[in-house]
Coordinates of C-alpha atoms in Angstrom, one line a residue:
M10 CA 102.6 -168.0 -88.2
K11 CA 98.8 -167.7 -89.0
K12 CA 98.2 -167.0 -85.3
L13 CA 100.7 -164.1 -85.4
I14 CA 99.0 -162.6 -88.4
I15 CA 95.6 -162.8 -86.6
I16 CA 97.1 -161.1 -83.6
F17 CA 98.3 -158.2 -85.7
L18 CA 95.0 -157.8 -87.4
A19 CA 93.1 -157.9 -84.1
V20 CA 95.3 -155.2 -82.6
A21 CA 95.1 -153.1 -85.7
C22 CA 91.3 -153.1 -85.4
I23 CA 91.1 -152.6 -81.7
V24 CA 93.8 -150.1 -80.9
P25 CA 92.5 -147.2 -83.0
S26 CA 89.3 -147.3 -81.1
I27 CA 91.2 -146.6 -77.9
A28 CA 91.6 -142.8 -77.8
G29 CA 94.6 -141.3 -76.1
D30 CA 93.8 -139.8 -72.7
K31 CA 94.4 -136.1 -73.4
S32 CA 92.8 -135.2 -70.1
R33 CA 96.0 -136.5 -68.4
K34 CA 98.3 -134.0 -70.1
G35 CA 100.9 -132.8 -67.8
T36 CA 100.4 -135.6 -65.2
T37 CA 103.4 -137.8 -66.3
G38 CA 107.0 -137.0 -65.8
A39 CA 110.4 -138.2 -67.4
D40 CA 109.4 -136.7 -70.8
Q41 CA 112.9 -137.2 -71.8
L42 CA 111.8 -140.6 -72.8
L43 CA 109.7 -139.0 -75.6
V44 CA 112.7 -137.3 -77.2
P45 CA 113.7 -139.3 -80.2
V46 CA 117.3 -140.1 -81.4
G47 CA 119.0 -140.8 -84.7
A48 CA 118.9 -138.5 -87.8
R49 CA 117.3 -141.2 -90.0
G50 CA 114.4 -142.0 -87.6
I51 CA 113.6 -138.3 -87.0
A52 CA 113.9 -137.4 -90.6
T53 CA 111.3 -140.0 -91.5
G54 CA 108.9 -138.8 -88.9
E55 CA 109.6 -141.7 -86.5
A56 CA 107.4 -143.8 -88.8
F57 CA 109.9 -146.6 -89.7
L58 CA 108.9 -148.8 -86.8
S59 CA 108.3 -151.9 -88.9
N60 CA 111.4 -151.9 -91.0
V61 CA 114.1 -150.0 -89.0
T62 CA 117.3 -151.9 -88.4
G63 CA 120.6 -151.4 -86.7
L64 CA 121.3 -149.4 -83.6
E65 CA 118.7 -146.8 -84.4
A66 CA 116.1 -149.5 -83.9
L67 CA 116.9 -149.6 -80.1
Y68 CA 114.7 -146.5 -79.5
Y69 CA 112.0 -147.1 -82.1
N70 CA 111.6 -150.9 -82.2
P71 CA 114.2 -153.1 -80.5
A72 CA 113.1 -156.0 -82.7
G73 CA 114.8 -154.3 -85.7
F74 CA 118.2 -154.7 -84.0
A75 CA 118.0 -158.4 -84.5
H76 CA 118.8 -157.9 -88.2
T77 CA 122.2 -156.4 -87.5
T78 CA 125.2 -158.3 -88.9
G79 CA 128.5 -157.9 -87.2
S80 CA 129.1 -155.0 -84.8
E81 CA 128.0 -151.4 -84.9
A82 CA 128.6 -148.1 -83.0
M83 CA 126.5 -145.0 -83.2
F84 CA 126.7 -141.4 -82.0
S85 CA 123.9 -138.8 -82.5
Y86 CA 123.7 -135.2 -81.4
M87 CA 120.7 -133.0 -81.6
T88 CA 120.1 -129.3 -81.0
Y89 CA 116.8 -129.5 -79.2
I90 CA 114.5 -126.7 -77.9
A91 CA 115.3 -123.9 -75.5
D92 CA 119.1 -124.2 -75.9
I93 CA 118.9 -127.9 -74.8
N94 CA 121.2 -130.4 -76.5
V95 CA 120.7 -134.1 -76.6
S96 CA 123.5 -136.7 -77.0
Y97 CA 123.1 -140.4 -77.7
F98 CA 125.6 -143.2 -77.9
A99 CA 125.0 -146.9 -78.6
I100 CA 127.1 -149.9 -79.3
G101 CA 126.0 -153.5 -80.2
T102 CA 126.9 -156.7 -81.8
N103 CA 125.3 -159.8 -83.3
L104 CA 126.4 -163.1 -81.6
G105 CA 124.8 -165.5 -84.1
D106 CA 122.4 -168.0 -82.6
L107 CA 122.5 -166.2 -79.2
G108 CA 121.0 -163.1 -80.7
S109 CA 122.1 -159.5 -80.7
F110 CA 123.1 -157.4 -77.6
A111 CA 123.5 -153.6 -77.2
F112 CA 124.1 -150.8 -74.7
S113 CA 122.8 -147.3 -75.2
I114 CA 122.9 -144.0 -73.2
K115 CA 121.1 -140.7 -73.8
T116 CA 122.0 -137.6 -72.0
F117 CA 120.7 -133.9 -71.9
D118 CA 122.8 -130.8 -71.7
I119 CA 120.5 -128.2 -70.3
G120 CA 123.1 -125.6 -69.5
D121 CA 123.7 -123.5 -66.4
I122 CA 120.7 -122.1 -64.5
P123 CA 121.1 -119.4 -61.7
V124 CA 120.4 -120.7 -58.2
T125 CA 117.6 -118.6 -56.5
T126 CA 116.7 -118.6 -52.8
F127 CA 114.3 -116.8 -50.5
D128 CA 117.0 -114.4 -49.6
A129 CA 118.3 -114.0 -53.2
P130 CA 115.3 -114.3 -55.5
D131 CA 117.3 -112.8 -58.3
G132 CA 120.1 -115.3 -57.9
D133 CA 122.9 -115.8 -55.4
G134 CA 125.7 -115.9 -58.0
S135 CA 125.9 -119.7 -58.3
T136 CA 124.5 -122.0 -61.0
Y137 CA 123.3 -125.5 -61.4
S138 CA 122.7 -127.8 -64.4
P139 CA 120.0 -130.5 -64.2
G140 CA 121.1 -134.0 -65.3
F141 CA 118.7 -136.2 -67.3
L142 CA 120.0 -139.6 -68.3
T143 CA 118.5 -142.8 -69.8
A144 CA 120.7 -145.9 -70.1
G145 CA 119.6 -149.2 -71.5
L146 CA 120.6 -152.8 -72.3
S147 CA 119.0 -154.4 -75.3
Y148 CA 118.5 -157.9 -76.6
A149 CA 117.0 -158.9 -80.0
K150 CA 116.7 -162.1 -81.9
V151 CA 115.4 -163.4 -85.3
I152 CA 112.8 -166.1 -84.4
T153 CA 112.0 -167.1 -88.0
D154 CA 112.8 -165.9 -91.5
R155 CA 109.8 -163.5 -91.0
V156 CA 109.6 -162.8 -87.3
S157 CA 112.0 -160.9 -85.0
V158 CA 111.6 -159.7 -81.4
G159 CA 113.5 -157.4 -79.1
V160 CA 113.5 -155.9 -75.6
N161 CA 115.1 -152.9 -73.9
A162 CA 115.7 -152.7 -70.1
K163 CA 116.2 -149.1 -69.1
V164 CA 117.2 -147.0 -66.0
I165 CA 115.9 -143.4 -66.0
S166 CA 117.6 -140.9 -63.9
E167 CA 116.8 -137.1 -63.2
T168 CA 118.9 -134.9 -60.9
I169 CA 118.3 -131.3 -59.9
L170 CA 120.8 -130.0 -57.4
D171 CA 120.8 -132.6 -54.6
A172 CA 117.3 -133.9 -55.4
N173 CA 117.0 -136.9 -57.7
A174 CA 114.5 -139.4 -59.1
T175 CA 115.1 -142.8 -60.5
G176 CA 112.9 -145.3 -62.3
F177 CA 113.1 -148.5 -64.4
A178 CA 111.2 -149.4 -67.6
V179 CA 111.2 -151.9 -70.4
D180 CA 110.3 -151.7 -74.2
F181 CA 109.0 -154.6 -76.1
G182 CA 109.0 -154.9 -80.0
V183 CA 108.2 -157.2 -82.7
Q184 CA 108.6 -157.1 -86.6
Y185 CA 106.9 -159.3 -89.1
R186 CA 108.1 -159.4 -92.7
F187 CA 105.5 -160.8 -95.2
N188 CA 108.3 -160.5 -97.8
N189 CA 111.3 -158.3 -98.7
N190 CA 108.9 -155.5 -99.3
L191 CA 105.9 -155.4 -96.9
T192 CA 106.5 -155.3 -93.1
L193 CA 104.5 -154.9 -90.0
G194 CA 105.8 -153.8 -86.6
A195 CA 104.5 -153.2 -83.1
A196 CA 106.0 -152.0 -79.9
V197 CA 105.1 -151.2 -76.3
K198 CA 107.3 -148.5 -74.7
N199 CA 108.1 -147.3 -71.3
I200 CA 106.3 -149.9 -69.1
G201 CA 107.9 -149.4 -65.7
T202 CA 107.9 -147.9 -62.2
N203 CA 106.7 -144.6 -60.9
M204 CA 109.3 -142.1 -60.1
V205 CA 109.5 -139.7 -57.1
Y206 CA 112.0 -137.0 -56.2
S207 CA 113.9 -137.1 -52.9
G208 CA 117.1 -135.6 -51.5
S209 CA 118.5 -132.9 -49.2
N210 CA 117.3 -130.1 -51.4
L211 CA 113.8 -131.0 -50.3
Q212 CA 114.6 -130.4 -46.7
V213 CA 113.9 -127.1 -45.0
N214 CA 115.1 -125.9 -41.6
T215 CA 112.4 -123.8 -39.8
G216 CA 110.7 -123.2 -36.5
I217 CA 108.7 -126.0 -35.0
P218 CA 105.0 -125.0 -34.6
G219 CA 103.9 -124.7 -30.9
T220 CA 107.4 -124.1 -29.4
L221 CA 108.6 -121.1 -27.5
P222 CA 110.5 -118.3 -29.3
G223 CA 114.2 -119.0 -29.4
S224 CA 113.8 -122.8 -29.5
R225 CA 115.8 -124.8 -31.8
E226 CA 114.6 -125.2 -35.4
G227 CA 113.5 -128.4 -36.9
T228 CA 114.3 -130.0 -40.2
F229 CA 111.3 -130.7 -42.4
E230 CA 111.3 -132.6 -45.7
V231 CA 108.8 -132.0 -48.5
V232 CA 107.1 -135.2 -49.5
A233 CA 107.1 -135.2 -53.3
E234 CA 104.3 -136.7 -55.2
P235 CA 105.1 -139.9 -57.3
F236 CA 104.6 -139.5 -61.1
Q237 CA 104.1 -142.0 -63.9
I238 CA 106.3 -142.2 -67.0
P239 CA 104.9 -141.7 -70.4
S240 CA 104.1 -145.1 -71.9
Y241 CA 102.6 -145.8 -75.3
F242 CA 101.7 -148.5 -77.8
E243 CA 102.7 -148.2 -81.5
L244 CA 101.6 -150.2 -84.6
A245 CA 103.2 -149.7 -87.9
V246 CA 103.3 -150.8 -91.6
G247 CA 106.0 -150.3 -94.1
Y248 CA 106.5 -150.9 -97.8
T249 CA 109.6 -150.9 -100.0
Y250 CA 109.3 -150.3 -103.7
D251 CA 112.3 -151.4 -105.8
I252 CA 112.1 -149.0 -108.7
N253 CA 115.1 -150.7 -110.4
E254 CA 118.5 -152.0 -109.4
Q255 CA 119.7 -148.5 -108.3
N256 CA 116.6 -146.7 -107.1
M257 CA 114.5 -147.6 -104.1
L258 CA 111.6 -145.9 -102.2
Q259 CA 110.4 -146.8 -98.7
I260 CA 107.2 -145.5 -97.2
A261 CA 105.8 -146.2 -93.7
S262 CA 103.1 -145.1 -91.3
T263 CA 102.8 -145.5 -87.6
F264 CA 99.9 -145.1 -85.2
R265 CA 100.8 -144.3 -81.6
N266 CA 98.4 -144.7 -78.7
N267 CA 99.6 -142.5 -75.8
N268 CA 98.6 -142.9 -72.1
A269 CA 98.7 -139.2 -71.4
L270 CA 98.4 -137.4 -74.7
E271 CA 96.3 -137.4 -77.9
D272 CA 97.0 -140.3 -80.2
Q273 CA 99.3 -139.7 -83.1
M274 CA 99.9 -140.7 -86.7
K275 CA 103.4 -140.6 -88.1
F276 CA 104.3 -140.7 -91.9
G277 CA 107.6 -141.1 -93.4
L278 CA 109.4 -141.9 -96.8
E279 CA 112.9 -142.5 -97.9
Y280 CA 114.4 -142.5 -101.4
G281 CA 117.7 -144.3 -101.8
F282 CA 120.1 -144.3 -104.7
N283 CA 122.5 -147.2 -105.1
Q284 CA 122.1 -148.0 -101.4
M285 CA 124.5 -145.1 -100.9
F286 CA 122.7 -141.8 -101.1
F287 CA 119.4 -141.1 -99.2
L288 CA 116.7 -138.4 -99.1
R289 CA 114.1 -138.5 -96.4
A290 CA 110.9 -136.7 -95.2
G291 CA 108.2 -137.2 -92.6
Y292 CA 105.3 -135.7 -90.7
D293 CA 104.0 -136.1 -87.2
L294 CA 100.2 -135.5 -86.8
L295 CA 98.1 -135.3 -83.6
L296 CA 94.6 -137.0 -84.2
E297 CA 93.0 -134.3 -82.0
N298 CA 93.9 -130.7 -81.4
T299 CA 96.2 -130.8 -84.5
D300 CA 97.1 -127.2 -84.1
Q301 CA 98.7 -127.9 -80.7
N302 CA 101.4 -130.2 -82.1
T303 CA 104.9 -128.9 -81.2
F304 CA 106.6 -130.7 -84.1
G305 CA 105.6 -131.0 -87.7
F306 CA 107.5 -131.5 -91.0
T307 CA 110.9 -133.3 -90.9
A308 CA 113.4 -133.9 -93.7
G309 CA 117.0 -135.1 -94.0
A310 CA 119.7 -136.9 -96.0
G311 CA 122.3 -139.5 -95.5
I312 CA 125.4 -141.2 -97.0
N313 CA 126.3 -144.8 -96.5
Y314 CA 129.9 -145.4 -97.6
Q315 CA 131.2 -148.9 -97.9
M316 CA 134.9 -149.1 -97.2
T317 CA 137.1 -152.2 -97.7
D318 CA 137.5 -155.0 -95.3
G319 CA 133.8 -155.0 -94.3
I320 CA 133.7 -151.5 -92.8
N321 CA 131.0 -149.0 -93.6
V322 CA 130.5 -145.4 -92.4
V323 CA 127.1 -143.7 -92.3
L324 CA 126.6 -140.0 -92.0
D325 CA 122.9 -138.7 -91.5
Y326 CA 121.4 -135.3 -91.0
A327 CA 117.8 -134.4 -90.1
F328 CA 115.8 -131.2 -89.8
R329 CA 112.7 -130.9 -87.6
D330 CA 110.3 -128.0 -87.7
V331 CA 109.4 -126.7 -84.2
K332 CA 106.4 -124.5 -83.5
E333 CA 106.3 -121.8 -80.9
F334 CA 110.2 -121.8 -80.6
P335 CA 112.5 -119.6 -82.7
T336 CA 114.8 -122.4 -83.9
A337 CA 114.3 -125.8 -85.5
N338 CA 115.9 -129.1 -84.3
H339 CA 119.1 -130.1 -86.1
I340 CA 120.3 -133.7 -85.8
F341 CA 123.6 -135.2 -86.8
T342 CA 124.4 -139.0 -86.7
V343 CA 127.5 -141.0 -87.3
K344 CA 127.5 -144.8 -87.5
L345 CA 130.3 -147.3 -87.9
G346 CA 129.6 -150.9 -88.9
L347 CA 132.0 -153.9 -88.9
E348 CA 130.9 -157.0 -90.7

């Protein structure tokens, strides 16, 4: 146990000195992996990495899913930017000493886009809709009364007409609980393969250089450039202050070291009354070029209703301010738990 604490302290001292590589902005793809899910996590600024539990932990820190009891299902819907909508579904269960297992899927609804060609630059009357999907299998386990670990294995798919790219990645996470109030968490996200587009839409029929006029055309395929996925490391601390038997306040902060972006600091808080009603707020801050951050203040609320026979229903809502876009993000989440 002491070794684990030393590792946490060493990472906490070393990682802040490693600046995010902002010079690589725009060089990674599959940015769908950076779009968060779940109204509670977004409302608290994505800062609850060290104390998040349940299915929402699959995205933020899979180690938190180890503290799930029974089974749980979750559906989340977000109105994102530029008329894009994001849907997320997850289901999981705790199998006792074997650990906890879950499946999740995130999809994007980008809408219909007119098809343009050389002969019809204003559109040929048809449309297409890009398909972005991330599906994952997760495993988490409580190692001791203080330590839990988790891992996600993900497949990433992007399709535009008949061109597509597929990649694979894993997330690793750990949570350490000093007591019921103070927690530490760390996670490494999106460690995986490069992706590259291929397909018939990258093929072009054209004349072959050096042949006589009237000769048969040849088929050439554009060789697409492989691209990396956006990986990052996060280190977090959280504290729960029990005001009294009915009132509770949680605060948390997370540092994110990006491989192709400025580093970030995330702050979040949650007030809970009687473990039933919750108010939340958060803020996402770039450590450099702070005025270029797309997202800023977040807020939300939630209800956790305990029904009979070990069934509980959770309804969460989150609001996220978006700069340079006319509308904000709105996130709705429904969770069903079975003890």
